[in-house]
Structures are given as C-alpha cells and as structure tokens.
Amino acid sequence: MNHSEAETARVTVLTVPDCPNTPLIRQRITEALQGWVVPVEWIEVHDADEAVRRGMSGSPTVLLDGADPFVAEGLQPGLSCRLYRHADGTTEGAPATADLHRVLTESGVLP
C-alpha cells in the first residue's frame, strides 16, 4: 500500500544546530512510523526570526503540514529547548512514540 504525497501531511522537524534532543526525536519518529517509509524534512533553524517564520516553538518542533500538533497554550516561538509533557506527567525533550504515532495517523501520514 503506497501513499502519494498529495494524500498525506508533510512532516517537518525543526531543530537548532547541535540540539541535544535531535537523536531522541529521530528515534521516536522512526519508532512511530513502524516501518512505513515517509519523507521527513529536517531543518536547522539558526535565528529567532526564522523560528517565528517557520512556527518553531522550541527545539525540536514537529510540524504536520506546517502546523504543530503538540502546541500548548502560551507556547511562544523561539530557539530554546522544548519539553513535551507525557500522559504520566513526566517531561522529555521529544514527544512520546505513542503520541507521535497518534498524530501521524490522525493527519493521514500513516494508515
């Protein structure tokens, strides 16, 4: 079963150079895709103006068709490290694999 790019959301990950959470978000996205081959665009953001323009609310930010499915009220665009709150109340520098899988499925990236 193949998905054409027209049918699926565009997946973009925004990070700052040398973000300590980049390896974790790469691992979680790979796990969330469960073997599906989906193009993911990785963009390094170098200044605050670019962060605002691209909709980056801390590093890393996952965008589906340019929208942040994990955006929290009051979260401002910027280059700082981003923390994601998990269902159990803990925080980490990347969304949980299950949360990524859910948003990728809801957006049509995954069946």
Short mmCIF file of C-alpha atoms in Angstrom, two decimals:
data_model
loop_
_atom_site.label_atom_id
_atom_site.label_comp_id
_atom_site.label_asym_id
_atom_site.label_seq_id
_atom_site.Cartn_x
_atom_site.Cartn_y
_atom_site.Cartn_z
CA MET A 1 0.00 0.00 0.00
CA ASN A 2 1.57 3.29 -1.10
CA HIS A 3 0.52 6.78 -0.16
CA SER A 4 1.11 9.59 -2.58
CA GLU A 5 2.42 12.82 -1.12
CA ALA A 6 -0.81 14.55 -2.13
CA GLU A 7 -2.76 12.33 0.28
CA THR A 8 -0.53 12.69 3.32
CA ALA A 9 0.56 15.53 5.53
CA ARG A 10 4.07 16.91 5.08
CA VAL A 11 6.26 16.04 8.09
CA THR A 12 8.89 18.61 9.10
CA VAL A 13 11.13 18.64 12.17
CA LEU A 14 12.69 21.93 13.22
CA THR A 15 15.77 21.90 15.45
CA VAL A 16 18.55 24.25 16.44
CA PRO A 17 22.12 23.29 15.48
CA ASP A 18 23.54 20.69 17.89
CA CYS A 19 20.20 20.25 19.67
CA PRO A 20 20.75 17.56 22.33
CA ASN A 21 17.25 16.17 21.64
CA THR A 22 17.73 15.59 17.88
CA PRO A 23 18.82 11.93 18.32
CA LEU A 24 15.79 11.29 20.56
CA ILE A 25 13.26 12.84 18.16
CA ARG A 26 14.83 10.93 15.23
CA GLN A 27 14.49 7.67 17.18
CA ARG A 28 10.90 8.40 18.25
CA ILE A 29 9.78 9.32 14.72
CA THR A 30 11.36 6.13 13.35
CA GLU A 31 9.56 4.09 16.03
CA ALA A 32 6.25 5.91 15.45
CA LEU A 33 6.38 5.23 11.69
CA GLN A 34 6.53 1.47 12.42
CA GLY A 35 8.42 0.65 9.25
CA TRP A 36 6.46 2.94 6.92
CA VAL A 37 8.68 4.97 4.62
CA VAL A 38 7.61 8.59 4.98
CA PRO A 39 9.69 11.57 3.90
CA VAL A 40 10.63 13.74 6.86
CA GLU A 41 12.20 17.13 6.25
CA TRP A 42 14.82 18.08 8.87
CA ILE A 43 15.50 21.82 9.10
CA GLU A 44 18.05 23.54 11.33
CA VAL A 45 16.81 26.95 12.47
CA HIS A 46 19.55 29.48 13.12
CA ASP A 47 17.84 32.64 14.44
CA ALA A 48 14.73 33.88 16.23
CA ASP A 49 13.23 35.48 13.10
CA GLU A 50 13.41 32.15 11.28
CA ALA A 51 11.87 30.40 14.30
CA VAL A 52 8.91 32.78 14.18
CA ARG A 53 8.56 32.45 10.40
CA ARG A 54 8.61 28.64 10.49
CA GLY A 55 6.41 28.27 13.60
CA MET A 56 9.11 26.77 15.80
CA SER A 57 8.14 26.64 19.48
CA GLY A 58 11.44 25.37 20.79
CA SER A 59 13.78 22.63 19.64
CA PRO A 60 12.67 20.16 18.47
CA THR A 61 9.33 21.14 16.91
CA VAL A 62 7.37 18.65 14.79
CA LEU A 63 5.14 20.17 12.09
CA LEU A 64 2.46 18.39 10.08
CA ASP A 65 1.60 20.48 7.01
CA GLY A 66 3.16 23.44 8.81
CA ALA A 67 1.06 23.06 11.99
CA ASP A 68 2.39 21.98 15.38
CA PRO A 69 0.14 19.17 16.71
CA PHE A 70 1.77 19.46 20.14
CA VAL A 71 1.48 23.21 20.61
CA ALA A 72 0.46 24.20 24.12
CA GLU A 73 -1.37 27.36 25.08
CA GLY A 74 1.06 30.17 25.75
CA LEU A 75 3.98 28.48 23.99
CA GLN A 76 5.95 31.17 22.16
CA PRO A 77 8.09 30.81 19.03
CA GLY A 78 11.75 30.54 19.85
CA LEU A 79 15.05 28.70 19.80
CA SER A 80 15.08 27.35 23.37
CA CYS A 81 14.97 23.67 24.25
CA ARG A 82 11.44 22.34 24.23
CA LEU A 83 9.93 19.95 26.73
CA TYR A 84 6.99 17.68 25.97
CA ARG A 85 4.68 16.53 28.77
CA HIS A 86 3.72 12.85 28.65
CA ALA A 87 0.47 11.28 29.83
CA ASP A 88 2.14 10.19 33.09
CA GLY A 89 3.13 13.80 33.86
CA THR A 90 6.83 13.39 33.10
CA THR A 91 8.57 15.66 30.60
CA GLU A 92 11.15 14.90 27.95
CA GLY A 93 12.82 16.62 25.01
CA ALA A 94 10.65 14.82 22.43
CA PRO A 95 7.05 13.63 22.20
CA ALA A 96 6.36 10.06 23.30
CA THR A 97 6.40 7.49 20.47
CA ALA A 98 2.70 6.73 21.05
CA ASP A 99 1.80 10.44 20.81
CA LEU A 100 3.78 10.79 17.57
CA HIS A 101 2.10 7.69 16.14
CA ARG A 102 -1.32 9.10 17.07
CA VAL A 103 -0.77 12.48 15.36
CA LEU A 104 0.80 10.84 12.28
CA THR A 105 -2.26 8.59 11.99
CA GLU A 106 -4.77 11.40 12.60
CA SER A 107 -3.07 13.57 9.96
CA GLY A 108 -3.17 10.81 7.33
CA VAL A 109 0.61 10.27 7.24
CA LEU A 110 0.02 6.70 8.48
CA PRO A 111 -2.97 4.48 7.66
#
